[in-house]
Coordinates of C-alpha atoms and ligand atoms in Angstrom, one line a residue:
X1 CA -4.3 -18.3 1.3
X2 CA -6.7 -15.3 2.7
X3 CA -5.1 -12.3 2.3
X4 CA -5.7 -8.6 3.1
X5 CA -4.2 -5.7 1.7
X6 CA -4.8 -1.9 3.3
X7 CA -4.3 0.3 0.8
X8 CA -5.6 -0.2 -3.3
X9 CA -2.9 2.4 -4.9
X10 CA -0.4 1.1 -7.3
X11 CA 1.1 -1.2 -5.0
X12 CA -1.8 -2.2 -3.3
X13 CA -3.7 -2.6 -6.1
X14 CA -1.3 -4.8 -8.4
X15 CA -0.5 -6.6 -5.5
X16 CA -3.6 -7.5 -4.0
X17 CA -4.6 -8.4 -7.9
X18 CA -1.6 -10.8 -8.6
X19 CA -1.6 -12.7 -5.4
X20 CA -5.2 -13.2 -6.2
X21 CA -4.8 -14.3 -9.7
X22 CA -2.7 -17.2 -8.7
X23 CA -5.9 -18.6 -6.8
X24 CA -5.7 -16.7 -3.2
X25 CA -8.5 -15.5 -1.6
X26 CA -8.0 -11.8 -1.3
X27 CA -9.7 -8.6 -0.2
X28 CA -8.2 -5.5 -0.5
X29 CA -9.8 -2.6 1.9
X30 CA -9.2 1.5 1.3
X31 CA -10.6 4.4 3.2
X32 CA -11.4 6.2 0.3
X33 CA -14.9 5.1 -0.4
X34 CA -15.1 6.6 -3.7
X35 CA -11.9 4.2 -5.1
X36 CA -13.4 1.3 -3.5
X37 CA -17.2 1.4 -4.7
X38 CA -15.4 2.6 -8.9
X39 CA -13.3 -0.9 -8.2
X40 CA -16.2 -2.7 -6.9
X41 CA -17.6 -2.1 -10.6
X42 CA -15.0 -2.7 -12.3
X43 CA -13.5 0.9 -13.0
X44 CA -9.7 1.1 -12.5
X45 CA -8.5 4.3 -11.1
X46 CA -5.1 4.3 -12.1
X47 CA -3.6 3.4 -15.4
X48 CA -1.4 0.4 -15.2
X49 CA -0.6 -1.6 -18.5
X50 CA -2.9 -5.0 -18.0
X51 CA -4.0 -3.9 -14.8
X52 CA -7.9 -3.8 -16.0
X53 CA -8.3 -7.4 -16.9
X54 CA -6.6 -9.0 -14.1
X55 CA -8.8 -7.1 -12.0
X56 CA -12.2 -7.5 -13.6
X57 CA -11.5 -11.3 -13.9
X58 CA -10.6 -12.2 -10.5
X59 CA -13.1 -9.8 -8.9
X60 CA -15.4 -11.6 -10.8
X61 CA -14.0 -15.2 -10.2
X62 CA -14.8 -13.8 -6.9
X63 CA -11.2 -14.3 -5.5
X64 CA -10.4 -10.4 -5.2
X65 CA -12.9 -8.1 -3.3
X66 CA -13.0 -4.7 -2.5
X67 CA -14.4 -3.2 0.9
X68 CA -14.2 0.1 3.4
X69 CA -14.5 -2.3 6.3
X70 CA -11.1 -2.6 8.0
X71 CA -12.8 -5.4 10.5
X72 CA -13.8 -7.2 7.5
X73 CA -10.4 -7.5 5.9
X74 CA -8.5 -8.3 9.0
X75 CA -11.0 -10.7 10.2
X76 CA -9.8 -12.2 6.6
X77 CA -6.3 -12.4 6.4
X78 CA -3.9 -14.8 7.4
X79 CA -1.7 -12.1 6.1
X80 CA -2.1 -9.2 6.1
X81 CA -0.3 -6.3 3.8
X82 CA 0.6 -2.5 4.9
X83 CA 0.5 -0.7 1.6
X84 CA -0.9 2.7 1.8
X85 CA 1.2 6.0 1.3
X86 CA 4.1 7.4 2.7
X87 CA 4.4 11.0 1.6
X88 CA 7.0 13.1 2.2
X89 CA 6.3 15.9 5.3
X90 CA 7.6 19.2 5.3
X91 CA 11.0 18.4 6.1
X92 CA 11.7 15.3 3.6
X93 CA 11.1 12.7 6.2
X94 CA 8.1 10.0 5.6
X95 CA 4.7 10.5 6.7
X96 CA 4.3 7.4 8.6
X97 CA 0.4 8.9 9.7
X98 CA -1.5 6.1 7.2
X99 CA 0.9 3.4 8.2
X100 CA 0.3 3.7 12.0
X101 CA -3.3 4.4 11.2
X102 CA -3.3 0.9 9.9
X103 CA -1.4 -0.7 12.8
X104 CA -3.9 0.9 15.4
X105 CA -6.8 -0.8 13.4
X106 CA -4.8 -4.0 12.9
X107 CA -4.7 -4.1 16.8
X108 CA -8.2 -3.2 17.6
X109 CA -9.4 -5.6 15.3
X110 CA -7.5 -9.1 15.1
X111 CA -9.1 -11.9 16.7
X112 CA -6.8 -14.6 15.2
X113 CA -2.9 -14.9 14.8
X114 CA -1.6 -13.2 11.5
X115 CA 1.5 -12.3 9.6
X116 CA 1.9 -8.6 9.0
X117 CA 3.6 -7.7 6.4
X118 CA 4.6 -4.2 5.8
X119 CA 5.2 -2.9 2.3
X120 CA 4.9 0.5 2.3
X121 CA 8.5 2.1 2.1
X122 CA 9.0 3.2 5.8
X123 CA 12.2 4.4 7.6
X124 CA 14.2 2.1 9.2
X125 CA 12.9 1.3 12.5
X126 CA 9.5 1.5 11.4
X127 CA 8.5 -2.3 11.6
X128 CA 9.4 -2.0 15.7
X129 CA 7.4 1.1 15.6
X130 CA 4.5 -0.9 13.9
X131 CA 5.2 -3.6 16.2
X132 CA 4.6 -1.7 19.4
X133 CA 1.6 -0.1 18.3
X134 CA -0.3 -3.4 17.1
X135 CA 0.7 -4.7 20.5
X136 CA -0.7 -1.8 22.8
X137 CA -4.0 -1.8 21.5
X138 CA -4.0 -5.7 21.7
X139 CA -3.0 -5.4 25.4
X140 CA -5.6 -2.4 25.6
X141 CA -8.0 -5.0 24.8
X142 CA -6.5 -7.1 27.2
X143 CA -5.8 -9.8 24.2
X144 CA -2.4 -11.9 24.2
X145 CA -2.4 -12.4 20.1
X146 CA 0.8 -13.3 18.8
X147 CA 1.8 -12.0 15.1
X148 CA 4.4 -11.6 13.1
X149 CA 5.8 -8.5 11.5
X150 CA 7.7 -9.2 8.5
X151 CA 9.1 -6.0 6.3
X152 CA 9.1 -6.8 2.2
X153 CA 9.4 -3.6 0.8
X154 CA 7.9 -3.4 -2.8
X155 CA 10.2 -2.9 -5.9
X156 CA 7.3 -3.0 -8.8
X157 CA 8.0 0.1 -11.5
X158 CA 4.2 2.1 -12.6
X159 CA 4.0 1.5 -15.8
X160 CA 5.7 -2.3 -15.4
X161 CA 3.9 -2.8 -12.2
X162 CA 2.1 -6.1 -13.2
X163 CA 4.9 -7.8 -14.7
X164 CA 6.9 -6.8 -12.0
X165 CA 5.0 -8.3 -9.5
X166 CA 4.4 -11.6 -11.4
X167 CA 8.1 -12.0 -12.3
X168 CA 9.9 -10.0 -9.9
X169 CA 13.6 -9.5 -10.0
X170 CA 13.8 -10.0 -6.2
X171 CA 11.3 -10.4 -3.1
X172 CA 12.8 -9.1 -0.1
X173 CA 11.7 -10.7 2.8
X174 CA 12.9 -8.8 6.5
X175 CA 12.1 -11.1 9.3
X176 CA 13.5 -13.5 12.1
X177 CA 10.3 -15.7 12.3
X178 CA 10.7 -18.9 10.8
X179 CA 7.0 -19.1 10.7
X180 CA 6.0 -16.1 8.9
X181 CA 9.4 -16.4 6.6
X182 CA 7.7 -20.2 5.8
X183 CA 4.0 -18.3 4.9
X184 CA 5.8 -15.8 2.8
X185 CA 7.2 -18.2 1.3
X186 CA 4.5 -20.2 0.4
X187 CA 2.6 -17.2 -0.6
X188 CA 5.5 -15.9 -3.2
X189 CA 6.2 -19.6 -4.6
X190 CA 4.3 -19.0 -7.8
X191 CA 6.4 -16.1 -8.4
X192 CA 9.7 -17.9 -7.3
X193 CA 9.2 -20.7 -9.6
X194 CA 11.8 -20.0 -12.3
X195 CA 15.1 -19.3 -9.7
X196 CA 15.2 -18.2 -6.5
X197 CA 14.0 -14.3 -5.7
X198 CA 13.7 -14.5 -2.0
X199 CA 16.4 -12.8 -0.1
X200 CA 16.4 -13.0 3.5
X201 CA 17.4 -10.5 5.9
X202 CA 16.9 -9.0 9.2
X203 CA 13.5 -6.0 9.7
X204 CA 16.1 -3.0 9.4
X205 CA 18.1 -3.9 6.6
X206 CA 14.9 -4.7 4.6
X207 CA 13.7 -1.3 5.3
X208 CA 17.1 0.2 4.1
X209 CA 17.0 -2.1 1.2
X210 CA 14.5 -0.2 -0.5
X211 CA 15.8 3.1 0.3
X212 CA 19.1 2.3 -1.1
X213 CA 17.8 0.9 -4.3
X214 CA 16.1 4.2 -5.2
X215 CA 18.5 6.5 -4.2
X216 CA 21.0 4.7 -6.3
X217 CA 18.8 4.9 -9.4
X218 CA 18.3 8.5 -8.7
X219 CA 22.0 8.8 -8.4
X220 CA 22.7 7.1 -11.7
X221 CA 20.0 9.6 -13.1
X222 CA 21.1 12.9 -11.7
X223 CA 24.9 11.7 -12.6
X224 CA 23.8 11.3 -16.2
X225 CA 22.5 14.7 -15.9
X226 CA 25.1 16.4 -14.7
X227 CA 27.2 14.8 -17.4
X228 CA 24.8 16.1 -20.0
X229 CA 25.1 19.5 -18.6
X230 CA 28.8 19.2 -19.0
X231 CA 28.6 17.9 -22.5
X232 CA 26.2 20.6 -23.4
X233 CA 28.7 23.5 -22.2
X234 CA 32.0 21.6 -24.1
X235 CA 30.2 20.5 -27.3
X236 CA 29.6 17.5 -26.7
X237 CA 26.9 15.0 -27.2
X238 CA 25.7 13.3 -24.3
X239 CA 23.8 10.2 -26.6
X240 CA 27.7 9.6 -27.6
X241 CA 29.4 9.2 -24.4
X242 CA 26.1 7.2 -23.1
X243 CA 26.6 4.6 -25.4
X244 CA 30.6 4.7 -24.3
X245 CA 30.3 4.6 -20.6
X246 CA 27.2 1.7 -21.2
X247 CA 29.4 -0.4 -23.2
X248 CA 31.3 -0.8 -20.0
X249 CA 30.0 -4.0 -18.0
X250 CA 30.3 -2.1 -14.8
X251 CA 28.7 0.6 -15.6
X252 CA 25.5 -0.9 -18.0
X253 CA 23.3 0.9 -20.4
X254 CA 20.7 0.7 -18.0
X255 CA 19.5 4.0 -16.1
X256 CA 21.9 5.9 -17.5
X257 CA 19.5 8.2 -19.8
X258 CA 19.8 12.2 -19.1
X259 CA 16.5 14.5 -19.3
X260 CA 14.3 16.5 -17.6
X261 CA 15.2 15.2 -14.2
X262 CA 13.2 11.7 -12.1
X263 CA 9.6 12.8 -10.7
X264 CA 7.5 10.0 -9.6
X265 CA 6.0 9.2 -6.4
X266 CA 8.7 7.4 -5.3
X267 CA 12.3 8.5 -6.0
X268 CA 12.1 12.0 -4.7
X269 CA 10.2 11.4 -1.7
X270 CA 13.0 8.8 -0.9
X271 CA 15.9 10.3 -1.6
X272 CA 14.5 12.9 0.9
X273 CA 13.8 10.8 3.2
X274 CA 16.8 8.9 3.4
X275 CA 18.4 12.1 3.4
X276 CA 16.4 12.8 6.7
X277 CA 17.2 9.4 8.0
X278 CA 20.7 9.8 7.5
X279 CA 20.5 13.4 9.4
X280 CA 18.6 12.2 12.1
X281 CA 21.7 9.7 12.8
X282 CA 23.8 12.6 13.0
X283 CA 25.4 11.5 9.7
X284 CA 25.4 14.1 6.2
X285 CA 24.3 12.6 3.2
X286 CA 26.6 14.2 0.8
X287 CA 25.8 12.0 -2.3
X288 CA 22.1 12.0 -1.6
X289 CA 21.7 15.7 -1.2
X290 CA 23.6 16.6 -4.5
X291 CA 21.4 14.0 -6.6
X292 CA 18.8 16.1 -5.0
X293 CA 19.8 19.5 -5.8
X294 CA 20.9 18.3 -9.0
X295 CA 17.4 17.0 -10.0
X296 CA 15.9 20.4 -8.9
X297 CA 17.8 22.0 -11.0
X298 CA 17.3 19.4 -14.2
X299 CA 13.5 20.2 -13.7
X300 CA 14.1 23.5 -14.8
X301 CA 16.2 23.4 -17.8
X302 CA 13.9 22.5 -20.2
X303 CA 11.9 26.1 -19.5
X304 CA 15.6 27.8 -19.5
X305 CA 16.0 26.5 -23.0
X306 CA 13.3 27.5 -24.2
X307 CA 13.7 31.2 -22.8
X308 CA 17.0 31.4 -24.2
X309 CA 16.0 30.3 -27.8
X310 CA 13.1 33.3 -26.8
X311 CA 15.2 35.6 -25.5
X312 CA 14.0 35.5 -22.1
X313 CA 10.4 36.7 -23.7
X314 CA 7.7 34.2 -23.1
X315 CA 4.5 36.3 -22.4
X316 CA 1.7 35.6 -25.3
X317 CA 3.7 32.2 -26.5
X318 CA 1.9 28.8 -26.8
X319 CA 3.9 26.0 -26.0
X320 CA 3.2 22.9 -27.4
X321 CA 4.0 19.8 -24.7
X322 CA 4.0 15.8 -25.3
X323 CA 3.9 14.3 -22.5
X324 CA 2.8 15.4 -19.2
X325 CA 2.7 11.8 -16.8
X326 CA 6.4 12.0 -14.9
X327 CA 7.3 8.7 -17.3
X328 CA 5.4 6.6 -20.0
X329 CA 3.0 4.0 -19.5
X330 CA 1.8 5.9 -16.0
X331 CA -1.1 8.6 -15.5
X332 CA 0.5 9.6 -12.4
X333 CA 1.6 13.3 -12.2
X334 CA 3.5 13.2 -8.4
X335 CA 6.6 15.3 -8.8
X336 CA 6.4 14.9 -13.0
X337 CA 9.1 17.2 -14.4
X338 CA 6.4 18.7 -16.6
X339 CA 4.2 20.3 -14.0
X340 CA 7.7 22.4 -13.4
X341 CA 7.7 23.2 -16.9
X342 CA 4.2 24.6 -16.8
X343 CA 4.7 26.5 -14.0
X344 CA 7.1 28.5 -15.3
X345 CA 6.1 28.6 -18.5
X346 CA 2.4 30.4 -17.4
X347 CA 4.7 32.2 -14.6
X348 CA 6.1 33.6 -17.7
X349 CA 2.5 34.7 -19.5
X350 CA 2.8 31.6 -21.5
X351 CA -0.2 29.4 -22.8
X352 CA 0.3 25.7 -23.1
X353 CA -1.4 22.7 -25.6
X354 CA -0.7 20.0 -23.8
X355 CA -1.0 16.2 -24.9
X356 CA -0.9 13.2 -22.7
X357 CA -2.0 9.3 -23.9
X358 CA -3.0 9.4 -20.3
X359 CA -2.4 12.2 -17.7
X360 CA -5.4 14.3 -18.4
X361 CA -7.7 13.5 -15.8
X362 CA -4.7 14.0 -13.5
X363 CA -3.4 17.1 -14.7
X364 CA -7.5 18.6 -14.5
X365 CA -7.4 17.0 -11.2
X366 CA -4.1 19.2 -10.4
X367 CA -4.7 21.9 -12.6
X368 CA -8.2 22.5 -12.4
X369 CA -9.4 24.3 -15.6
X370 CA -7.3 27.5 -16.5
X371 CA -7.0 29.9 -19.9
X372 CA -3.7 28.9 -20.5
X373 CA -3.7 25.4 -20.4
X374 CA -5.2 23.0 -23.6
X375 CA -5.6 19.7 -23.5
X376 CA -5.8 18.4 -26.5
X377 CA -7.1 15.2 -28.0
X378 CA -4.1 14.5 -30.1
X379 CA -0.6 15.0 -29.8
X380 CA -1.0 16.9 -33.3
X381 CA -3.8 18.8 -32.2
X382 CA -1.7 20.5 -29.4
X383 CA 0.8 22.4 -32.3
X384 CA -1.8 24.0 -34.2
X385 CA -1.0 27.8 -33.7
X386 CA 1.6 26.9 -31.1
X387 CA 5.5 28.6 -31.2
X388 CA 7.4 25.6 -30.3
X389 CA 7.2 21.8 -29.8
X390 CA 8.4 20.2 -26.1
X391 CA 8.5 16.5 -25.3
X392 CA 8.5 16.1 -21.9
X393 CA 7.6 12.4 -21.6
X394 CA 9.1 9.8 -24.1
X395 CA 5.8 7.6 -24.9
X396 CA 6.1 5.3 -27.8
X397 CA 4.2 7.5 -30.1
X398 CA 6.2 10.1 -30.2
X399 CA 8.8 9.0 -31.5
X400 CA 8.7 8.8 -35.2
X401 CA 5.8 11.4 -35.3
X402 CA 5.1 13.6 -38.5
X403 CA 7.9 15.8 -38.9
X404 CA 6.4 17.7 -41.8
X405 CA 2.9 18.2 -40.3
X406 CA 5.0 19.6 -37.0
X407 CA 7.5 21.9 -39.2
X408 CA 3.8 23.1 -40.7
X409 CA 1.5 23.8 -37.6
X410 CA 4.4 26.1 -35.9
X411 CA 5.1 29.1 -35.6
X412 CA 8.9 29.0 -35.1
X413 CA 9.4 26.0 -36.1
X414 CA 11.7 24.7 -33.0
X415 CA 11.9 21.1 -31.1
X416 CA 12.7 21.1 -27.3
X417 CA 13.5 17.3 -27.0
X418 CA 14.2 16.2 -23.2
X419 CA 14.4 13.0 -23.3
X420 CA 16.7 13.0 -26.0
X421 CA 14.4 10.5 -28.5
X422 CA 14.5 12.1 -31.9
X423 CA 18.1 12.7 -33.7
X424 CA 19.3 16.2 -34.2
X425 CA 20.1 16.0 -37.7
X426 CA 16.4 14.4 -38.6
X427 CA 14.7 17.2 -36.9
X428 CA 17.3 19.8 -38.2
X429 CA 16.9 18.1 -42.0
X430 CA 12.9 18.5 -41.8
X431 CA 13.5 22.3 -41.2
X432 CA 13.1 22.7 -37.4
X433 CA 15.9 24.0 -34.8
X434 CA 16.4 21.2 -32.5
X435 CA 17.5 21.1 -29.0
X436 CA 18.1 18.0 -26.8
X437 CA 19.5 17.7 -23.0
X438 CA 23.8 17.8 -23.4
X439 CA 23.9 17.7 -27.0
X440 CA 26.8 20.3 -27.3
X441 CA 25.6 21.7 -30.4
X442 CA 22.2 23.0 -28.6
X443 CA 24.5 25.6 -27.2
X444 CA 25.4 26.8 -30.0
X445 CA 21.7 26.6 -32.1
X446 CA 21.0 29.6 -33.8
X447 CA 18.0 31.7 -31.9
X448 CA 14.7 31.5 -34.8
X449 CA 12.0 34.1 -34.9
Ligands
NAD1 N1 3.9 3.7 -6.6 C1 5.0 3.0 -6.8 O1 5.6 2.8 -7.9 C2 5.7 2.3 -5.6 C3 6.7 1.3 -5.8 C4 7.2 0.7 -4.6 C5 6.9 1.1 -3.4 N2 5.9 2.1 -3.2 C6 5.6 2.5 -1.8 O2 4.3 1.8 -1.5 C7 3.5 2.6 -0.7 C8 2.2 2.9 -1.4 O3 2.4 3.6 -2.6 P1 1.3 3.8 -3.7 O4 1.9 4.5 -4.9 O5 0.5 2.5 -3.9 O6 0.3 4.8 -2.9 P2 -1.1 5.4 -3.4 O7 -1.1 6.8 -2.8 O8 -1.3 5.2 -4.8 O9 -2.1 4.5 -2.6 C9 -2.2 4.5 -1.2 C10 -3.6 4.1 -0.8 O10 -3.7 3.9 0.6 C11 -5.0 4.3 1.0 N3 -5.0 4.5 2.5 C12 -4.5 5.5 3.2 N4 -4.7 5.3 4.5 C13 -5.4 4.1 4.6 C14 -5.9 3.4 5.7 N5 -5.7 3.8 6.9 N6 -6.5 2.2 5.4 C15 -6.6 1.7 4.1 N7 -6.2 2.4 3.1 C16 -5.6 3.6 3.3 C17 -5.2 5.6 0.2 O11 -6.6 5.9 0.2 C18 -4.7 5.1 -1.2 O12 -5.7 4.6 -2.0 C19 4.3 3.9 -0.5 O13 5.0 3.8 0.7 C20 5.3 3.9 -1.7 O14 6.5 4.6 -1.4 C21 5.3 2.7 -4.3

């Protein structure tokens, strides 16, 4: 099939990439001319496990292009995919500004009927909105086009995202035109192959689909959290009662890990915008605006540990961090728990060493360059002279690290652990203090100086 996709982000990107290495025709457009010309040779601007391959190959099987020219793409696709951003605006709710950008150029451009299939993750109502806009410039033009507008919000996970996309859990397709529900199909039956993904719903319930999804992994996040917090003022140990509630069928051991609180580009912005949503239908999202505020506040324990084991005196400390991208396997830095670490911390007259497999160019990006931040080439290199160790993100390799060398190259030899990987006794037995998120005894740790 000839596809276009507006937008080459992670969704857009992996998308576009998948659908063309099952033997579509695709051409993925962007109106960032600087992504588009790095992807036309072959440079990947986002780190996505397998990502790089897939890309190069097809691009040059010559099945996957890359262009600035809108025109060009639509002109293309038989379908064509919405999957540019949807930030949050001031007030939580989405910025639908790209998305209706895109519709307005849809409609000034098509020449031919097309399915139109939105993937970004829009507020309910947004596919009418979409809808009406495509058709006014068409009837601006005086053309009687027909299309479809089909809602399939994305699921894929950064750091997962090809897998995802080539074996997805479900495909969500929000439509009532038989015809574009039969291209869709057509298009996703390499990925339906094994059992049946496709659900079908109406436009709205799509859109609400996604919504719901995230907000109930955040829930099942900032629950655990909360729970942790409790454990930690009881004595007792979160990692415990985890592996209690998870042996519980309805409950799972998925999702249920406490830490530094979800960042991300997607759950936060959604939990605030369904928050909005719900507001803006006169209803109060009490559930969704405590796994908010509880998040918030999870961002900023990690720095209140570490002033506590301090004494509330921060100012001249270097702070050794592992981890800096807001999960594993990702370079992406939106909302990451760790940029409210470092705030704080250099709020406090703190240095930082940071190390990140993969967040760097980000975090400069951010960050610019400033005195008190290091990036370091190696997650040892980022402990020598510092006062205390923090893992902020759980990648692989730090998780049976060198607990000698660590004990060594600090100055107060102390672990922050949020995301719970290492076992307090190991770290304790190798000579350091050791705290983790809820494990009652961090309460109680002695202070070391
Ligand atoms: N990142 C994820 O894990 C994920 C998962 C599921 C759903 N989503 C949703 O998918 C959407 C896209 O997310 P993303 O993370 O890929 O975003 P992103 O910010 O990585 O990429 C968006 C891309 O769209 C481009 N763009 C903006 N306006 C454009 C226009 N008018 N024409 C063409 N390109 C344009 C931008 O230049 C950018 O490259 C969002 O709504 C997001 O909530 C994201």
């Amino acid at each position: 099939m000839r596809v276009a996709i507006f937008g080459t982000g992670y969704v857009g990107l992996v998308t576009g990439t998948c659908l063309a290495e099952v033997g579509n025709d695709v051409i993925c457009v962007d109106v960032d001319a600087l992504k588009v010309a790095r992807l036309e040779r072959g440079e990947i601007p986002i780190f996505e496990p397998g990502l790089t391959p897939l890309v190069v190959e097809n691009h040059a099987a010559g099945r996957l292009h890359f262009t600035t020219d809108a025109a060009v793409a639509i002109a293309h696709g038989e379908v064509i995919f919405i999957a540019v951003g949807t930030p949050p605006e001031e007030d939580g709710s989405a910025d639908l500004s790209h998305v209706l950008d895109v519709a307005r150029t849809i409609g000034q451009a098509l020449s031919s009927p097309a399915v139109i299939v939105n993937k970004s993750t829009v507020p309910v109502g947004t596919a009418d909105l979409v809808r009406e806009t495509i058709a006014a410039e068409l009837s601006a033009r005086g053309s009687d086009l027909s299309f479809d507008l089909v809602s399939n919000p994305e699921f894929l996970k950064e750091g997962d995202a090809v897998q995802d996309c080539m074996r997805p859990d479900r495909i969500i397709i929000g439509s009532d035109s038989a015809h574009a529900i039969g291209v869709l199909r057509s298009l996703y039956a390499p990925f339906n192959r094994n059992h049946e993904r496709i659900v079908l719903m109406d436009v709205r319930s799509a859109e609400l689909t996604k919504y719901a999804a995230n907000a109930m992994l955040a829930t099942k996040i900032s629950f655990m959290n909360e729970m942790a917090n409790i454990a930690e003022r009881v004595g007792a140990d979160i990692e415990q009662v985890r592996l209690g509630i998870g042996s519980d069928p309805r409950i799972g051991y998925h999702f249920i890990y406490p830490g530094a609180g979800y960042g991300g580009s997607c759950f936060p912005k959604d939990v605030k915008a369904l928050e909005h949503i719900a507001r803006s239908h006169d209803y109060e999202p009490r559930v969704l605006s405590a796994v908010e505020a509880t998040n918030a506040a999870q961002k900023e324990h990690l720095h209140a540990l570490i002033s506590r084991h301090f004494e509330g005196n921060l100012k001249g400390r270097t702070i050794a961090v592992w981890g800096l991208a807001f999960k594993p396997n990702t370079d992406d830095m939106r909302e990451a728990p760790s940029r409210t670490l470092l705030e704080k911390l250099w709020s406090d007259g703190a240095s930082v060493q940071a190390f990140d497999p993969e967040a760097h160019e980000e975090v400069r990006r951010i960050y610019g360059n400033r005195a008190d931040l290091q990036l370091c080439d190696s997650q040892y290199a980022a402990l020598d002279g510092a006062d205390a160790l923090v893992i902020v993100t759980e990648w692989k390799a730090f998780r049976s690290p060198d607990l000698g060398r660590i004990c060594a190259a600090l100055g107060h030899p102390v672990v922050f652990d949020g995301r719970n990987i290492f076992e307090p006794a190991t770290i304790e037995a190798a000579g350091l203090a050791y705290y983790g998120v809820g494990r009652g005894r961090s309460v109680q740790a002695p202070t070391r100086d």
